[in-house]
XYZ file of C-alpha atoms in Angstrom:
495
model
C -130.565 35.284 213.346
C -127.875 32.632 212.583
C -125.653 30.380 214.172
C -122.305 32.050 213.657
C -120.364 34.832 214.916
C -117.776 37.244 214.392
C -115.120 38.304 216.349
C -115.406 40.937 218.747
C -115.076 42.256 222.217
C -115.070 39.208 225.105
C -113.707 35.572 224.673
C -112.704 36.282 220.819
C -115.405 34.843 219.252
C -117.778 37.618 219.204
C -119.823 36.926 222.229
C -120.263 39.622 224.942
C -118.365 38.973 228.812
C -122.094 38.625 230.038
C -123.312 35.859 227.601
C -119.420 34.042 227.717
C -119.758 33.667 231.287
C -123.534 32.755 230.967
C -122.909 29.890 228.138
C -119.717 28.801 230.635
C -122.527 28.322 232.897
C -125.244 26.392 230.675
C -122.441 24.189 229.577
C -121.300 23.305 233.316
C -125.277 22.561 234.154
C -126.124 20.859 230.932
C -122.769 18.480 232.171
C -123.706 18.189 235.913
C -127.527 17.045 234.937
C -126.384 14.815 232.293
C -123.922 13.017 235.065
C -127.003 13.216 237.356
C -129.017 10.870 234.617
C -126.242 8.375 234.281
C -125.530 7.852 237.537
C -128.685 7.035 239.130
C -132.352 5.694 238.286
C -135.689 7.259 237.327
C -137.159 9.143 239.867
C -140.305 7.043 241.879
C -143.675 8.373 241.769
C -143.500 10.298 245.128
C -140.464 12.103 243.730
C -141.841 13.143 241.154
C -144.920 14.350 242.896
C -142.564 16.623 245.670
C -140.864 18.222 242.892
C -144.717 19.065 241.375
C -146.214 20.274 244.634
C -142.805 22.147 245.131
C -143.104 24.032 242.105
C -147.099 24.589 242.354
C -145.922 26.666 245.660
C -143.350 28.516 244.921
C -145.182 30.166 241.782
C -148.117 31.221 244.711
C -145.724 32.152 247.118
C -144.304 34.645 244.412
C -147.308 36.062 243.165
C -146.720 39.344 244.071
C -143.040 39.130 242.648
C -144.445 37.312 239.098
C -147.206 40.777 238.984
C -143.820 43.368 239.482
C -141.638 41.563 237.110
C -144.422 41.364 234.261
C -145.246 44.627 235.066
C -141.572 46.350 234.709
C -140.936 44.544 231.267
C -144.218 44.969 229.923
C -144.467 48.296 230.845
C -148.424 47.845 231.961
C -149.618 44.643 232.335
C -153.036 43.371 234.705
C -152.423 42.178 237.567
C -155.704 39.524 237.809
C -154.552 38.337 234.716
C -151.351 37.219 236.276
C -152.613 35.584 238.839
C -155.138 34.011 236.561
C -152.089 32.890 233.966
C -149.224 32.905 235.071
C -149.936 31.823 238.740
C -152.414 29.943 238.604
C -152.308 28.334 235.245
C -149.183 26.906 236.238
C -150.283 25.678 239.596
C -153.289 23.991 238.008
C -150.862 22.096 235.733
C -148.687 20.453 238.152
C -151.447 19.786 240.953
C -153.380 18.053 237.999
C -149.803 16.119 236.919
C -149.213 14.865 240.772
C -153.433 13.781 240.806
C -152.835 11.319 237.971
C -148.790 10.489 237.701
C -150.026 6.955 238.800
C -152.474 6.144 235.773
C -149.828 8.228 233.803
C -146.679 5.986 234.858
C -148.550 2.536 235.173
C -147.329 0.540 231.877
C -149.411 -0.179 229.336
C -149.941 -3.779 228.096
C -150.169 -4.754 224.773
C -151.528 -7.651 223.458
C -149.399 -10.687 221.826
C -149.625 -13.079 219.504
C -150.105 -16.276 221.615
C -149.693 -18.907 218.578
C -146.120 -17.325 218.815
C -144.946 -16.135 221.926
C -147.071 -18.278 224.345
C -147.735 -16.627 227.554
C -145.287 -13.543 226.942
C -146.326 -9.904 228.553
C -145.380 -6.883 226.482
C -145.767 -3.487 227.901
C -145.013 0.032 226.577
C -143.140 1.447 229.491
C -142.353 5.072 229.629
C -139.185 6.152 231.229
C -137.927 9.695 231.042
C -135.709 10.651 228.307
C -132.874 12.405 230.269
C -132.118 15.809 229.858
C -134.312 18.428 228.277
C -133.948 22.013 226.859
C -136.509 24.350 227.155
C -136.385 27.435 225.127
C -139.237 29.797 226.382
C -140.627 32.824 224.904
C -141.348 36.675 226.631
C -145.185 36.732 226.154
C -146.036 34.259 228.657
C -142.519 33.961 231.090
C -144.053 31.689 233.460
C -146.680 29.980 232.232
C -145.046 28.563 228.982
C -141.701 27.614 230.942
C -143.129 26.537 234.061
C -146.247 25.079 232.373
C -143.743 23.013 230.064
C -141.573 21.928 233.373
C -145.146 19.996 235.123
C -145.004 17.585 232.269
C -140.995 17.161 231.855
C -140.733 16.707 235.792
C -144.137 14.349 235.469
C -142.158 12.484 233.070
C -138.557 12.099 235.466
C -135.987 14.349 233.418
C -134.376 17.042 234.100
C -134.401 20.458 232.617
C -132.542 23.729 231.790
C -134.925 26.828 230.702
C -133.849 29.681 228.955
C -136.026 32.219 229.079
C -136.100 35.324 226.451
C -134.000 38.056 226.891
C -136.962 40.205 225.914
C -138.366 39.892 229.798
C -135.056 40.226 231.950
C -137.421 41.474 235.188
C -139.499 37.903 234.928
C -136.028 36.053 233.461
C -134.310 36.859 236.770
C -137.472 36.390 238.870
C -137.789 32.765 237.431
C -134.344 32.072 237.938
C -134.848 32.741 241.824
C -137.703 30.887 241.996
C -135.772 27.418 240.321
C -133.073 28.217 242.847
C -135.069 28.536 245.632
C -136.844 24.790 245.040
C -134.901 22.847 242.748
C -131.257 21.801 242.860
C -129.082 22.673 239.463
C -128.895 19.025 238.648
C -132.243 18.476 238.440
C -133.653 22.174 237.215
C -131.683 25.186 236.408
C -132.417 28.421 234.160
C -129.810 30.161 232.232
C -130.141 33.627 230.937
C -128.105 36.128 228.259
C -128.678 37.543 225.379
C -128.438 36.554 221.396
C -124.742 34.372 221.728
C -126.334 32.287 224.663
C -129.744 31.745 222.412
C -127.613 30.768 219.529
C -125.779 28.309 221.765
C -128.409 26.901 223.688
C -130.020 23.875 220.610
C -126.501 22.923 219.605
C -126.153 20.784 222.776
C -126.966 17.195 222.555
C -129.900 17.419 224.448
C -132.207 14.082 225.087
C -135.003 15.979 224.261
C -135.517 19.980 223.004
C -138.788 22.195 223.411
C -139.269 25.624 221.319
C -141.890 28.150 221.992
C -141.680 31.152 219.737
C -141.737 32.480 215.859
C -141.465 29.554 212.525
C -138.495 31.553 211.243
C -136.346 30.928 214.394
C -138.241 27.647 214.769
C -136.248 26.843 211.559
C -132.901 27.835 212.977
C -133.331 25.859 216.177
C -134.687 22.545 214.756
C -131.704 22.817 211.860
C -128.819 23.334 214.992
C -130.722 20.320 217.458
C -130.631 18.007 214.006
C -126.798 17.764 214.299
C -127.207 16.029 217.292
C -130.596 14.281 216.230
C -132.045 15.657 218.922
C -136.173 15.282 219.070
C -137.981 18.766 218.888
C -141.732 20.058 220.167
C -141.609 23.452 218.248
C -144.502 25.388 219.601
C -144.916 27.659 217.073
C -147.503 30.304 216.085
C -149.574 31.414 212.883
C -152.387 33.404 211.477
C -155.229 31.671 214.195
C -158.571 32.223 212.042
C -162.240 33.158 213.281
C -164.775 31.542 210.939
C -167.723 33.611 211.495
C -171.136 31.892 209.647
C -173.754 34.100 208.994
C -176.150 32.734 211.645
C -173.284 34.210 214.297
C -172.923 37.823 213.028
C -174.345 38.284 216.752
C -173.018 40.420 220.227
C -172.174 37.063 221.829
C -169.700 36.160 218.631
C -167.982 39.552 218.871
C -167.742 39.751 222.411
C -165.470 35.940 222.335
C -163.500 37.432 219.546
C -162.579 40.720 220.682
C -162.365 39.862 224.056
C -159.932 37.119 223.101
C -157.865 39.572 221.119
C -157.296 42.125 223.818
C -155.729 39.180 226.123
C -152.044 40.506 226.729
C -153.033 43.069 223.687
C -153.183 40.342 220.767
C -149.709 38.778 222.496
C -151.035 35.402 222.047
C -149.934 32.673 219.818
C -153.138 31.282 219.984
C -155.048 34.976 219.883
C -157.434 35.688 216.611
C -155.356 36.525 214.038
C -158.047 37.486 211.506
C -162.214 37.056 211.141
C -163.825 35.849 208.084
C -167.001 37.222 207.976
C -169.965 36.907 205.005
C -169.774 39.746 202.804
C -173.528 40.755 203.546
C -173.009 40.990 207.575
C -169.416 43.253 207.276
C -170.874 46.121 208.170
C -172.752 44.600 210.917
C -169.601 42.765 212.359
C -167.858 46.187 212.514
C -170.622 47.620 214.520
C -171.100 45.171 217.017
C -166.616 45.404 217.573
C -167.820 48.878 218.107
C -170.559 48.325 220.512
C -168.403 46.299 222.591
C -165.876 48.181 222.707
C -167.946 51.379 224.032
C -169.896 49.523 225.931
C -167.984 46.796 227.914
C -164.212 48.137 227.736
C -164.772 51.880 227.445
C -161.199 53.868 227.523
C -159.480 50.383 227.382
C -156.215 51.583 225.753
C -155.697 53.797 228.698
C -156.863 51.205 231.432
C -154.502 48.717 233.586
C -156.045 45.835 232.067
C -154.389 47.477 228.614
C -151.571 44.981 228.761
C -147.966 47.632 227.035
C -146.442 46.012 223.633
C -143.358 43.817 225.030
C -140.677 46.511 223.431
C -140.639 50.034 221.422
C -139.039 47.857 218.009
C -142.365 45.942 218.544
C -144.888 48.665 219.265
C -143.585 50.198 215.671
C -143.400 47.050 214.182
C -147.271 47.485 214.331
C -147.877 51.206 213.688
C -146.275 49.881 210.330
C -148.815 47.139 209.660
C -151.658 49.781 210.188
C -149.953 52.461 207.922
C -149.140 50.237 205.099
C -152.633 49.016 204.932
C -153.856 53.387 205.253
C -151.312 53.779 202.719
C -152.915 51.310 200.238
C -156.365 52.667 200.729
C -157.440 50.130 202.675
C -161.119 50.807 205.344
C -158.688 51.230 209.062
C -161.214 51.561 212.011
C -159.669 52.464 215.424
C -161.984 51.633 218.111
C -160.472 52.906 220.762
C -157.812 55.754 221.720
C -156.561 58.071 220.384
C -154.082 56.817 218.792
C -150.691 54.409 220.425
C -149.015 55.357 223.208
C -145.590 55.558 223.044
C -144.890 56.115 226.990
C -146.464 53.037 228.077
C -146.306 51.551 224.755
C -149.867 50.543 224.820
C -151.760 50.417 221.230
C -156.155 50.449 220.815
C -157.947 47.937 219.194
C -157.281 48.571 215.452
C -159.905 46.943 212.533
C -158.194 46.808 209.284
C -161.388 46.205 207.087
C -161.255 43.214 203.739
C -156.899 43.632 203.420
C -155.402 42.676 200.311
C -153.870 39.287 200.500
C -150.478 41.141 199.716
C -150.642 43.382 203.178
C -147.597 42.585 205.530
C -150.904 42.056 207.781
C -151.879 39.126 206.277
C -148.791 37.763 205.277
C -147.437 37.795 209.153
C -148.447 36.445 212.376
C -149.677 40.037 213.854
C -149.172 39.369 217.806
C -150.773 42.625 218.437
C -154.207 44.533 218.814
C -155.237 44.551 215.270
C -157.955 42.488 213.637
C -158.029 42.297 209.791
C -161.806 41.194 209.203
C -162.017 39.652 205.215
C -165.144 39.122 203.899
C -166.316 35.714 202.096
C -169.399 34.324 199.725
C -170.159 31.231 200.513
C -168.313 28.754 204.016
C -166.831 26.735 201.058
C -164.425 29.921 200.357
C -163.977 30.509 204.048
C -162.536 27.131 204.370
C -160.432 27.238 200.466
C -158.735 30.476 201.626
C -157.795 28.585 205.341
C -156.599 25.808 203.682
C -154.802 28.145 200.829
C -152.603 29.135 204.008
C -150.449 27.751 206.196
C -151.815 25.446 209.094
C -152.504 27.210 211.918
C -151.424 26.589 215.587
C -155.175 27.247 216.217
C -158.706 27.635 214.280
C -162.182 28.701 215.870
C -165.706 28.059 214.084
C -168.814 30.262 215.009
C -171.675 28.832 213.828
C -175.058 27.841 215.529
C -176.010 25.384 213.197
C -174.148 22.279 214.655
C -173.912 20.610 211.447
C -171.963 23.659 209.682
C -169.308 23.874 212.509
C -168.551 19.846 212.183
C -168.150 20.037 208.481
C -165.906 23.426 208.779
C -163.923 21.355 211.448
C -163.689 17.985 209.090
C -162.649 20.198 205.809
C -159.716 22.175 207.785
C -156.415 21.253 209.798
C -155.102 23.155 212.730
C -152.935 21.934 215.533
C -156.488 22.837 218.208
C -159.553 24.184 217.137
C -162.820 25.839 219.337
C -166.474 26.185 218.499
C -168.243 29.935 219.468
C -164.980 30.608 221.669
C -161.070 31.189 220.942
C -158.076 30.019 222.658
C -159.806 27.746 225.147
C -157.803 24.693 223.513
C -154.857 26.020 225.677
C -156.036 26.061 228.971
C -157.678 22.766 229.896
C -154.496 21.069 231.455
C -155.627 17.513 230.665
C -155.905 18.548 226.704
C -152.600 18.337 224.356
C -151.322 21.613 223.471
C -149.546 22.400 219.980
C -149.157 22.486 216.064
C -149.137 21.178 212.800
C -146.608 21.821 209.958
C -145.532 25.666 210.048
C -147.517 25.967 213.225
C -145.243 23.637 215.211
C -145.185 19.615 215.925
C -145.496 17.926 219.070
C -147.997 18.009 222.370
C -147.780 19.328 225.716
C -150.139 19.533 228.873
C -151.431 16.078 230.506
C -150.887 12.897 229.764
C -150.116 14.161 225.811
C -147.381 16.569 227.771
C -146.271 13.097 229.818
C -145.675 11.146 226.690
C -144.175 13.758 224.931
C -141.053 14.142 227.406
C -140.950 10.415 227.719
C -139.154 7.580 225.829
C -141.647 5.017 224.962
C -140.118 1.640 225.757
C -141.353 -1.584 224.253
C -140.543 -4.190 226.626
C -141.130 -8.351 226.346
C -141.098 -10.850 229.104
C -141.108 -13.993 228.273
C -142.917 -16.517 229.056
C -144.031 -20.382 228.540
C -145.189 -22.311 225.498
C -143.539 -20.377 222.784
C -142.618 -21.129 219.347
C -139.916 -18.628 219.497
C -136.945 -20.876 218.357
C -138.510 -21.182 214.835
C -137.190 -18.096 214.468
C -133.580 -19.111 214.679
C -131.306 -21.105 212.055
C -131.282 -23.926 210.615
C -134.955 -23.223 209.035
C -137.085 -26.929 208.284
C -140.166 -28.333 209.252
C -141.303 -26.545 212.498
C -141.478 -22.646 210.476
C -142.465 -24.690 207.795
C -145.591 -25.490 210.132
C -146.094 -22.403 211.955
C -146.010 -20.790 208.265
C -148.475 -22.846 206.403
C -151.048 -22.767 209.593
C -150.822 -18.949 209.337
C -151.352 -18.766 205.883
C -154.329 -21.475 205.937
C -155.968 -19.315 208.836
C -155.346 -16.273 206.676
C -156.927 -17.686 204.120
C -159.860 -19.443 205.515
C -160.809 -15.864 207.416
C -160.659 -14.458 203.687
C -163.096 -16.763 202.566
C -165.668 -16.421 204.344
């Protein structure tokens, strides 16, 4: 994906009628909100806590609509888990913003020197930045452009969403629901295809958010840095499951696998791959078996099988698991048959101690297969972690407590669990995001508030200052206020 374009059918320049017409539009919005900013003041408290409680009903009032549209673009996808996510998960967020925008917005005083400034008061007070981007991907259509909105609207701005042209079903659905609640000035959504995506970070945004792969992560923070506009790149990763040997147990496997069947391994945050102690391998893969025959029987074939966004995608996959077959690499399929290119649903694939090499371990896998690679000692568990990339998220499973603290001090991740996976991104008063090639930046709660915010130092001054010594011509007085801050430097030194 670049930033260019050839010529072509439409407005000359390459782009389509559809996504001319549709960048026309983000253009005219992106305009209307940024005269919206300049012409009038941040938004009080109880504003901001309407637009919160607006948006926390009309994502209930739709659930029915949210479990159709996820449902036509995904093919099959479980209905409790919408409510669960998409509904509800958003709700949560902005009922929890509106609980605490007070203690969020309050300023925050910071201490000065008195033998300076006298009785001066200096707060950090956050004001909202302006007018924000958001870029949201197709796994999660609601939750991770909605979700994203609680904090930006906590904060005061305003905001366009795109959302992916991978889910045009929940794309159009989310568009009616901004309509129906929000004016254009203050929220809007725009949707197209690959011109308007291309478009969309080369505005001079205030402020630009990014859910979705590194390599496009690359492309957008390049196009917003030729306006120097601030990024949160939410990223994604190979999410690792340390297992320790005193957690080869049913309990382990059942957080694991149960974690990667959410949305089918569609999960930025989902396992990625289990390192397990060489000894217990052959017990890990018995217990994946276990609970798959025991507690999910027939799963690929059930509604709670959540389809593979796309065909491209679903075969995208097939090709992981044949390259490793093809190498002569141990491939357990737990489940099924085999994929199922109708409803584009895929079983619960093991791909058993992978070559480093494999495309599999190489790439973020965002599907229903689980590499399992076996280690000696923790120490190598941790060296071949921290070999890799830094991932968006890392999970420990140990018993002992003093094993899972030291795993957690010798490794980096932008959230981590201990004998559970993913929970980092669901507690809406936790910050939410990565670290390096996982992503930068922090949304959800007060971490979400600050984030969309400009933090603004502000001094009052008051009496009894020494602030003139500051200010040409230089003699005696900073003379004075030097040498006594030097002495009581020193004296505090000596003793």
């Amino acid at each position: 994906m670049t930033y260019t374009t050839t010529a072509g059918p439409g407005d000359g320049t390459g782009r389509s009628p559809k996504d001319t017409a549709a960048i026309a539009e983000l253009h005219a919005v992106f305009a209307a909100q940024r005269a919206a900013v300049r012409r009038g003041s941040a938004p009080e408290a109880d504003q901001r806590r309407r637009s919160l409680m607006a948006l926390a009903d009309v994502i209930t009032g739709h659930r029915q609509q949210i479990r159709e549209a996820l449902s036509a673009d995904f093919a099959v996808h479980p209905e409790g888990f919408a409510d669960l996510v998409e509904v509800l998960g958003v709700a949560g967020r902005a009922v929890f913003a509106a609980e605490h925008l007070e203690e969020w917005m309050a300023p925050e005083p910071r201490p000065v020197g008195p033998g300076l400034l006298g009785t001066a008061q200096a707060d950090m007070v956050y004001q909202p930045k302006g007018v924000i981007g958001l870029i949201s991907p197709w796994n999660f259509p609601f939750d991770l452009s909605l979700g994203p909105l609680t904090d930006m609207l906590a904060a005061g701005n305003r905001v366009v969403i795109k959302p992916s042209e991978y889910t045009p079903a929940c794309s159009a659905l989310l568009r009616e629901m901004v309509a129906e609640v929000f004016d254009p000035e203050q929220v809007a959504v725009v949707t197209g295809g690959l011109e308007l995506a291309r478009e969309f970070p080369t505005l001079p945004w205030d402020h630009l958010l990014y859910t979705g792969n590194p390599e496009v992560g690359r492309l957008v923070a390049r196009a917003a840095a030729e306006n120097l506009v601030p990024t949160t790149l939410e990223l994604g990763g190979k999410c690792p499951a340390i297992v320790h040997t005193d957690s080869v147990t049913a309990d382990t496997v059942a957080q694991i696998v149960g974690t990667k069947l959410v949305k089918s391994g569609q999960m930025c945050i989902t396992v990625d791959y289990c390192l397990v102690p060489s000894r217990d391998m052959a017990r890990f893969v018995e217990l994946v078996k276990a609970h798959m025959r025991e507690r999910v029987p027939g799963f690929a074939s059930s509604p709670d099988c959540t389809g593979i966004i796309t065909e491209r995608h679903l075969k995208r996959l097939i090709g992981l698991v044949e390259e490793a077959k093809a190498r002569g690499v141990e491939v357990v399929q737990v489940d099924g048959s085999g994929p199922d290119m109708a409803t584009r649903r895929m079983p619960l694939t093991l791909v058993v101690d992978p070559p480093a090499d494999l495309a599999l371990m190489r790439e973020e896998i965002f599907g229903p297969i689980l590499p399992i690679k076996s280690y000696d000692g923790i120490e190598d568990a941790v060296s071949y972690v921290n070999h890799g990339e830094r991932p968006l998220g890392l999970y420990v499973f140990a018993q002992n407590g003093d094993v899972a603290e030291r795993i957690l001090a010798t490794t980096v991740s932008g959230g981590a669990c201990v004998n559970t996976c993913a929970v980092q991104g669901a507690v809406p008063a936790l910050g939410f995001g990565g670290i390096g090639h996982s992503g930068h930046g922090r949304h959800h709660g007060v971490d979400g508030f600050r984030e969309f915010s400009n933090p603004r130092g502000v001094v009052r001054r008051g009496r009894d200052d020494l602030i003139e010594v500051m200010f040409p011509p230089y003699g005696a007085a900073l003379d004075g206020v030097v040498s006594s801050a030097l002495g009581a430097a020193e004296a505090e030194g000596a003793r």
